[in-house]
GROMACS .gro file of N, CA and C in nm:
model
  357
    1MET      N    1   0.084  -0.116   0.000
    1MET     CA    2   0.000   0.000   0.000
    1MET      C    3   0.090   0.124   0.000
    2ASP      N    4   0.053   0.218  -0.081
    2ASP     CA    5   0.131   0.339  -0.098
    2ASP      C    6   0.073   0.450  -0.011
    3LEU      N    7   0.160   0.529   0.050
    3LEU     CA    8   0.113   0.639   0.134
    3LEU      C    9   0.044   0.748   0.054
    4ALA      N   10   0.066   0.752  -0.076
    4ALA     CA   11   0.001   0.853  -0.160
    4ALA      C   12  -0.150   0.836  -0.160
    5GLU      N   13  -0.199   0.717  -0.125
    5GLU     CA   14  -0.343   0.696  -0.119
    5GLU      C   15  -0.407   0.774  -0.006
    6TYR      N   16  -0.330   0.811   0.094
    6TYR     CA   17  -0.383   0.884   0.209
    6TYR      C   18  -0.375   1.035   0.194
    7TYR      N   19  -0.318   1.084   0.086
    7TYR     CA   20  -0.309   1.228   0.064
    7TYR      C   21  -0.447   1.295   0.059
    8PRO      N   22  -0.548   1.237  -0.004
    8PRO     CA   23  -0.680   1.302  -0.001
    8PRO      C   24  -0.735   1.315   0.141
    9VAL      N   25  -0.710   1.217   0.226
    9VAL     CA   26  -0.757   1.224   0.364
    9VAL      C   27  -0.684   1.336   0.438
   10LEU      N   28  -0.554   1.344   0.418
   10LEU     CA   29  -0.475   1.451   0.481
   10LEU      C   30  -0.519   1.588   0.429
   11LEU      N   31  -0.543   1.598   0.301
   11LEU     CA   32  -0.590   1.723   0.244
   11LEU      C   33  -0.726   1.761   0.301
   12PHE      N   34  -0.815   1.664   0.316
   12PHE     CA   35  -0.948   1.687   0.374
   12PHE      C   36  -0.935   1.738   0.517
   13LEU      N   37  -0.848   1.678   0.597
   13LEU     CA   38  -0.827   1.723   0.735
   13LEU      C   39  -0.771   1.865   0.740
   14ILE      N   40  -0.674   1.894   0.656
   14ILE     CA   41  -0.612   2.027   0.656
   14ILE      C   42  -0.714   2.133   0.614
   15VAL      N   43  -0.789   2.105   0.508
   15VAL     CA   44  -0.890   2.201   0.461
   15VAL      C   45  -0.997   2.221   0.568
   16GLY      N   46  -1.041   2.113   0.632
   16GLY     CA   47  -1.141   2.124   0.738
   16GLY      C   48  -1.092   2.207   0.855
   17LEU      N   49  -0.967   2.185   0.896
   17LEU     CA   50  -0.912   2.264   1.007
   17LEU      C   51  -0.894   2.410   0.967
   18LEU      N   52  -0.852   2.435   0.844
   18LEU     CA   53  -0.837   2.573   0.799
   18LEU      C   54  -0.971   2.645   0.792
   19ILE      N   55  -1.073   2.578   0.742
   19ILE     CA   56  -1.205   2.640   0.735
   19ILE      C   57  -1.260   2.667   0.876
   20GLY      N   58  -1.250   2.568   0.964
   20GLY     CA   59  -1.298   2.586   1.100
   20GLY      C   60  -1.224   2.696   1.174
   21GLY      N   61  -1.092   2.695   1.167
   21GLY     CA   62  -1.013   2.800   1.231
   21GLY      C   63  -1.035   2.936   1.168
   22GLY      N   64  -1.046   2.939   1.036
   22GLY     CA   65  -1.069   3.065   0.966
   22GLY      C   66  -1.203   3.128   1.004
   23LEU      N   67  -1.306   3.046   1.017
   23LEU     CA   68  -1.436   3.099   1.057
   23LEU      C   69  -1.432   3.155   1.199
   24LEU      N   70  -1.359   3.089   1.288
   24LEU     CA   71  -1.345   3.141   1.424
   24LEU      C   72  -1.271   3.274   1.425
   25VAL      N   73  -1.166   3.285   1.347
   25VAL     CA   74  -1.088   3.408   1.344
   25VAL      C   75  -1.170   3.521   1.281
   26VAL      N   76  -1.242   3.493   1.174
   26VAL     CA   77  -1.323   3.596   1.108
   26VAL      C   78  -1.438   3.640   1.196
   27ALA      N   79  -1.499   3.548   1.272
   27ALA     CA   80  -1.615   3.581   1.353
   27ALA      C   81  -1.579   3.659   1.479
   28LYS      N   82  -1.457   3.646   1.526
   28LYS     CA   83  -1.417   3.712   1.652
   28LYS      C   84  -1.442   3.862   1.652
   29PRO      N   85  -1.398   3.939   1.551
   29PRO     CA   86  -1.419   4.084   1.558
   29PRO      C   87  -1.563   4.128   1.526
   30ILE      N   88  -1.643   4.045   1.460
   30ILE     CA   89  -1.777   4.090   1.421
   30ILE      C   90  -1.888   4.037   1.511
   31ARG      N   91  -1.856   3.950   1.603
   31ARG     CA   92  -1.961   3.896   1.690
   31ARG      C   93  -1.996   3.997   1.798
   32PRO      N   94  -2.120   3.995   1.848
   32PRO     CA   95  -2.156   4.086   1.957
   32PRO      C   96  -2.092   4.038   2.087
   33ASN      N   97  -2.041   4.132   2.165
   33ASN     CA   98  -1.978   4.100   2.292
   33ASN      C   99  -2.026   4.202   2.395
   34ARG      N  100  -2.138   4.167   2.463
   34ARG     CA  101  -2.194   4.256   2.564
   34ARG      C  102  -2.212   4.178   2.694
   35PRO      N  103  -2.103   4.157   2.769
   35PRO     CA  104  -2.117   4.081   2.893
   35PRO      C  105  -2.191   4.160   3.000
   36ASP      N  106  -2.270   4.091   3.081
   36ASP     CA  107  -2.335   4.152   3.196
   36ASP      C  108  -2.346   4.046   3.307
   37ASP      N  109  -2.399   4.087   3.421
   37ASP     CA  110  -2.406   3.994   3.535
   37ASP      C  111  -2.497   3.875   3.506
   38GLU      N  112  -2.605   3.898   3.433
   38GLU     CA  113  -2.698   3.789   3.405
   38GLU      C  114  -2.634   3.682   3.316
   39LYS      N  115  -2.559   3.724   3.215
   39LYS     CA  116  -2.493   3.628   3.127
   39LYS      C  117  -2.379   3.557   3.198
   40GLY      N  118  -2.314   3.622   3.292
   40GLY     CA  119  -2.203   3.563   3.364
   40GLY      C  120  -2.244   3.474   3.480
   41SER      N  121  -2.373   3.474   3.514
   41SER     CA  122  -2.418   3.393   3.628
   41SER      C  123  -2.428   3.246   3.588
   42PRO      N  124  -2.411   3.156   3.684
   42PRO     CA  125  -2.424   3.014   3.653
   42PRO      C  126  -2.569   2.981   3.620
   43TYR      N  127  -2.586   2.897   3.523
   43TYR     CA  128  -2.720   2.861   3.477
   43TYR      C  129  -2.745   2.713   3.503
   44GLU      N  130  -2.855   2.685   3.568
   44GLU     CA  131  -2.892   2.546   3.591
   44GLU      C  132  -3.043   2.537   3.590
   45CYS      N  133  -3.099   2.503   3.478
   45CYS     CA  134  -3.243   2.479   3.463
   45CYS      C  135  -3.327   2.602   3.496
   46GLY      N  136  -3.275   2.721   3.476
   46GLY     CA  137  -3.355   2.840   3.494
   46GLY      C  138  -3.358   2.896   3.634
   47PHE      N  139  -3.291   2.835   3.729
   47PHE     CA  140  -3.288   2.890   3.864
   47PHE      C  141  -3.147   2.879   3.920
   48ASN      N  142  -3.123   2.949   4.029
   48ASN     CA  143  -2.990   2.950   4.087
   48ASN      C  144  -2.948   2.811   4.132
   49ALA      N  145  -2.819   2.786   4.124
   49ALA     CA  146  -2.766   2.656   4.160
   49ALA      C  147  -2.784   2.632   4.310
   50PHE      N  148  -2.806   2.506   4.345
   50PHE     CA  149  -2.817   2.470   4.485
   50PHE      C  150  -2.733   2.345   4.509
   51GLY      N  151  -2.685   2.329   4.627
   51GLY     CA  152  -2.604   2.212   4.658
   51GLY      C  153  -2.463   2.224   4.604
   52ASP      N  154  -2.387   2.120   4.626
   52ASP     CA  155  -2.248   2.116   4.583
   52ASP      C  156  -2.240   2.062   4.440
   53ALA      N  157  -2.164   2.130   4.357
   53ALA     CA  158  -2.150   2.086   4.218
   53ALA      C  159  -2.065   1.960   4.207
   54ARG      N  160  -1.994   1.925   4.313
   54ARG     CA  161  -1.906   1.808   4.309
   54ARG      C  162  -1.971   1.683   4.370
   55ARG      N  163  -2.103   1.684   4.387
   55ARG     CA  164  -2.168   1.567   4.444
   55ARG      C  165  -2.162   1.451   4.346
   56LYS      N  166  -2.170   1.333   4.398
   56LYS     CA  167  -2.159   1.213   4.315
   56LYS      C  168  -2.289   1.187   4.241
   57PHE      N  169  -2.274   1.141   4.119
   57PHE     CA  170  -2.390   1.097   4.042
   57PHE      C  171  -2.425   0.955   4.082
   58ASP      N  172  -2.546   0.920   4.054
   58ASP     CA  173  -2.589   0.784   4.080
   58ASP      C  174  -2.514   0.689   3.986
   59VAL      N  175  -2.483   0.572   4.034
   59VAL     CA  176  -2.408   0.473   3.956
   59VAL      C  177  -2.484   0.435   3.829
   60ARG      N  178  -2.615   0.437   3.835
   60ARG     CA  179  -2.696   0.400   3.718
   60ARG      C  180  -2.667   0.491   3.599
   61TYR      N  181  -2.640   0.617   3.626
   61TYR     CA  182  -2.608   0.710   3.517
   61TYR      C  183  -2.482   0.665   3.444
   62TYR      N  184  -2.379   0.634   3.519
   62TYR     CA  185  -2.253   0.591   3.460
   62TYR      C  186  -2.269   0.457   3.388
   63ARG      N  187  -2.347   0.369   3.445
   63ARG     CA  188  -2.367   0.238   3.385
   63ARG      C  189  -2.435   0.249   3.249
   64VAL      N  190  -2.540   0.328   3.241
   64VAL     CA  191  -2.609   0.347   3.113
   64VAL      C  192  -2.517   0.417   3.013
   65ALA      N  193  -2.440   0.514   3.058
   65ALA     CA  194  -2.348   0.585   2.967
   65ALA      C  195  -2.242   0.489   2.913
   66ILE      N  196  -2.188   0.403   2.998
   66ILE     CA  197  -2.087   0.308   2.952
   66ILE      C  198  -2.147   0.208   2.854
   67PHE      N  199  -2.268   0.160   2.883
   67PHE     CA  200  -2.333   0.067   2.791
   67PHE      C  201  -2.355   0.133   2.655
   68PHE      N  202  -2.398   0.258   2.656
   68PHE     CA  203  -2.419   0.328   2.531
   68PHE      C  204  -2.288   0.339   2.452
   69ILE      N  205  -2.181   0.377   2.519
   69ILE     CA  206  -2.052   0.391   2.451
   69ILE      C  207  -2.005   0.257   2.395
   70ILE      N  208  -2.018   0.151   2.474
   70ILE     CA  209  -1.974   0.019   2.430
   70ILE      C  210  -2.051  -0.025   2.306
   71PHE      N  211  -2.183  -0.017   2.311
   71PHE     CA  212  -2.262  -0.061   2.197
   71PHE      C  213  -2.243   0.030   2.076
   72ASP      N  214  -2.224   0.158   2.099
   72ASP     CA  215  -2.202   0.250   1.989
   72ASP      C  216  -2.069   0.222   1.919
   73ILE      N  217  -1.965   0.198   1.996
   73ILE     CA  218  -1.834   0.168   1.937
   73ILE      C  219  -1.838   0.035   1.863
   74GLU      N  220  -1.903  -0.063   1.923
   74GLU     CA  221  -1.910  -0.193   1.856
   74GLU      C  222  -1.986  -0.184   1.725
   75LEU      N  223  -2.092  -0.106   1.723
   75LEU     CA  224  -2.166  -0.091   1.598
   75LEU      C  225  -2.088  -0.009   1.495
   76ALA      N  226  -1.997   0.076   1.542
   76ALA     CA  227  -1.914   0.151   1.448
   76ALA      C  228  -1.822   0.059   1.369
   77PHE      N  229  -1.793  -0.059   1.423
   77PHE     CA  230  -1.710  -0.156   1.351
   77PHE      C  231  -1.782  -0.212   1.228
   78THR      N  232  -1.912  -0.198   1.221
   78THR     CA  233  -1.985  -0.251   1.106
   78THR      C  234  -1.969  -0.163   0.982
   79LEU      N  235  -1.932  -0.036   0.998
   79LEU     CA  236  -1.920   0.052   0.882
   79LEU      C  237  -1.807   0.011   0.787
   80PRO      N  238  -1.684  -0.011   0.835
   80PRO     CA  239  -1.580  -0.056   0.742
   80PRO      C  240  -1.612  -0.192   0.682
   81TRP      N  241  -1.675  -0.276   0.760
   81TRP     CA  242  -1.713  -0.407   0.710
   81TRP      C  243  -1.814  -0.393   0.596
   82ALA      N  244  -1.913  -0.305   0.612
   82ALA     CA  245  -2.015  -0.288   0.508
   82ALA      C  246  -1.954  -0.233   0.380
   83VAL      N  247  -1.853  -0.147   0.393
   83VAL     CA  248  -1.790  -0.090   0.274
   83VAL      C  249  -1.711  -0.196   0.198
   84SER      N  250  -1.645  -0.286   0.270
   84SER     CA  251  -1.558  -0.385   0.206
   84SER      C  252  -1.622  -0.523   0.191
   85LEU      N  253  -1.753  -0.532   0.202
   85LEU     CA  254  -1.820  -0.663   0.199
   85LEU      C  255  -1.801  -0.735   0.066
   86ARG      N  256  -1.804  -0.665  -0.044
   86ARG     CA  257  -1.789  -0.732  -0.174
   86ARG      C  258  -1.651  -0.795  -0.191
   87GLU      N  259  -1.550  -0.730  -0.137
   87GLU     CA  260  -1.414  -0.783  -0.151
   87GLU      C  261  -1.385  -0.895  -0.053
   88THR      N  262  -1.446  -0.892   0.064
   88THR     CA  263  -1.413  -0.990   0.167
   88THR      C  264  -1.493  -1.118   0.157
   89GLY      N  265  -1.613  -1.112   0.106
   89GLY     CA  266  -1.691  -1.232   0.078
   89GLY      C  267  -1.762  -1.294   0.198
   90TRP      N  268  -1.788  -1.425   0.184
   90TRP     CA  269  -1.870  -1.497   0.282
   90TRP      C  270  -1.803  -1.511   0.419
   91ILE      N  271  -1.673  -1.519   0.422
   91ILE     CA  272  -1.605  -1.533   0.550
   91ILE      C  273  -1.629  -1.408   0.635
   92SER      N  274  -1.621  -1.294   0.574
   92SER     CA  275  -1.647  -1.169   0.644
   92SER      C  276  -1.793  -1.160   0.687
   93LEU      N  277  -1.884  -1.206   0.603
   93LEU     CA  278  -2.026  -1.202   0.636
   93LEU      C  279  -2.056  -1.289   0.757
   94THR      N  280  -2.002  -1.409   0.760
   94THR     CA  281  -2.027  -1.497   0.874
   94THR      C  282  -1.960  -1.444   1.002
   95ALA      N  283  -1.842  -1.385   0.988
   95ALA     CA  284  -1.776  -1.328   1.106
   95ALA      C  285  -1.858  -1.211   1.162
   96MET      N  286  -1.913  -1.128   1.074
   96MET     CA  287  -1.992  -1.015   1.122
   96MET      C  288  -2.125  -1.062   1.180
   97ILE      N  289  -2.184  -1.166   1.124
   97ILE     CA  290  -2.306  -1.220   1.183
   97ILE      C  291  -2.277  -1.274   1.323
   98ALA      N  292  -2.165  -1.342   1.340
   98ALA     CA  293  -2.127  -1.391   1.473
   98ALA      C  294  -2.103  -1.274   1.568
   99PHE      N  295  -2.034  -1.171   1.521
   99PHE     CA  296  -2.008  -1.053   1.603
   99PHE      C  297  -2.137  -0.987   1.647
  100LEU      N  298  -2.231  -0.967   1.554
  100LEU     CA  299  -2.358  -0.905   1.588
  100LEU      C  300  -2.443  -0.995   1.677
  101ALA      N  301  -2.430  -1.127   1.662
  101ALA     CA  302  -2.502  -1.218   1.750
  101ALA      C  303  -2.451  -1.207   1.893
  102ILE      N  304  -2.321  -1.200   1.910
  102ILE     CA  305  -2.263  -1.182   2.044
  102ILE      C  306  -2.306  -1.047   2.101
  103LEU      N  307  -2.307  -0.945   2.019
  103LEU     CA  308  -2.352  -0.813   2.063
  103LEU      C  309  -2.499  -0.817   2.106
  104ALA      N  310  -2.582  -0.885   2.029
  104ALA     CA  311  -2.724  -0.897   2.063
  104ALA      C  312  -2.742  -0.978   2.191
  105LEU      N  313  -2.662  -1.082   2.210
  105LEU     CA  314  -2.671  -1.160   2.334
  105LEU      C  315  -2.633  -1.075   2.455
  106GLY      N  316  -2.529  -0.996   2.442
  106GLY     CA  317  -2.490  -0.906   2.551
  106GLY      C  318  -2.598  -0.804   2.581
  107PHE      N  319  -2.660  -0.752   2.477
  107PHE     CA  320  -2.768  -0.655   2.496
  107PHE      C  321  -2.888  -0.721   2.564
  108ALA      N  322  -2.923  -0.842   2.520
  108ALA     CA  323  -3.035  -0.915   2.581
  108ALA      C  324  -3.005  -0.947   2.727
  109TYR      N  325  -2.881  -0.984   2.757
  109TYR     CA  326  -2.844  -1.014   2.895
  109TYR      C  327  -2.859  -0.891   2.983
  110GLU      N  328  -2.810  -0.776   2.935
  110GLU     CA  329  -2.823  -0.653   3.013
  110GLU      C  330  -2.969  -0.612   3.028
  111TRP      N  331  -3.048  -0.634   2.925
  111TRP     CA  332  -3.191  -0.602   2.932
  111TRP      C  333  -3.259  -0.692   3.035
  112LYS      N  334  -3.225  -0.821   3.034
  112LYS     CA  335  -3.285  -0.917   3.128
  112LYS      C  336  -3.247  -0.883   3.272
  113LYS      N  337  -3.125  -0.838   3.293
  113LYS     CA  338  -3.080  -0.801   3.427
  113LYS      C  339  -3.130  -0.663   3.468
  114LYS      N  340  -3.209  -0.598   3.381
  114LYS     CA  341  -3.267  -0.465   3.404
  114LYS      C  342  -3.159  -0.361   3.431
  115ALA      N  343  -3.048  -0.372   3.358
  115ALA     CA  344  -2.939  -0.277   3.374
  115ALA      C  345  -2.974  -0.142   3.312
  116PHE      N  346  -3.070  -0.138   3.223
  116PHE     CA  347  -3.107  -0.013   3.157
  116PHE      C  348  -3.219   0.061   3.229
  117ASP      N  349  -3.279   0.002   3.332
  117ASP     CA  350  -3.389   0.064   3.403
  117ASP      C  351  -3.339   0.166   3.504
  118TRP      N  352  -3.411   0.277   3.514
  118TRP     CA  353  -3.376   0.379   3.612
  118TRP      C  354  -3.444   0.355   3.746
  119GLU      N  355  -3.545   0.275   3.749
  119GLU     CA  356  -3.624   0.240   3.868
  119GLU      C  357  -3.698   0.354   3.920
   0.00000   0.00000   0.00000
């Protein structure tokens, strides 16, 4: 494999960063900047903050967030597979079916254990 095949990706990244940075630089002098006490105050659901901001979250929140990240990342593996399915053939298809079956079993297990319920 030749590194020249990755030049379009590098060019895409450079152009994207230049456009994003350029828009930030251009917008800085023309954006409205009128700070006041109301804008500088902490905002939490429309009323003043109460309690300590460093209090612990419930474990269920972290558990659901981790499950979401795990399943999301695992499903992201299907995109390169779908693009290269014609070249890889039946072996790749059966491997992905096994992968998705294991993923579905894990999801069913977590559902059965009521790991997704907030109670």
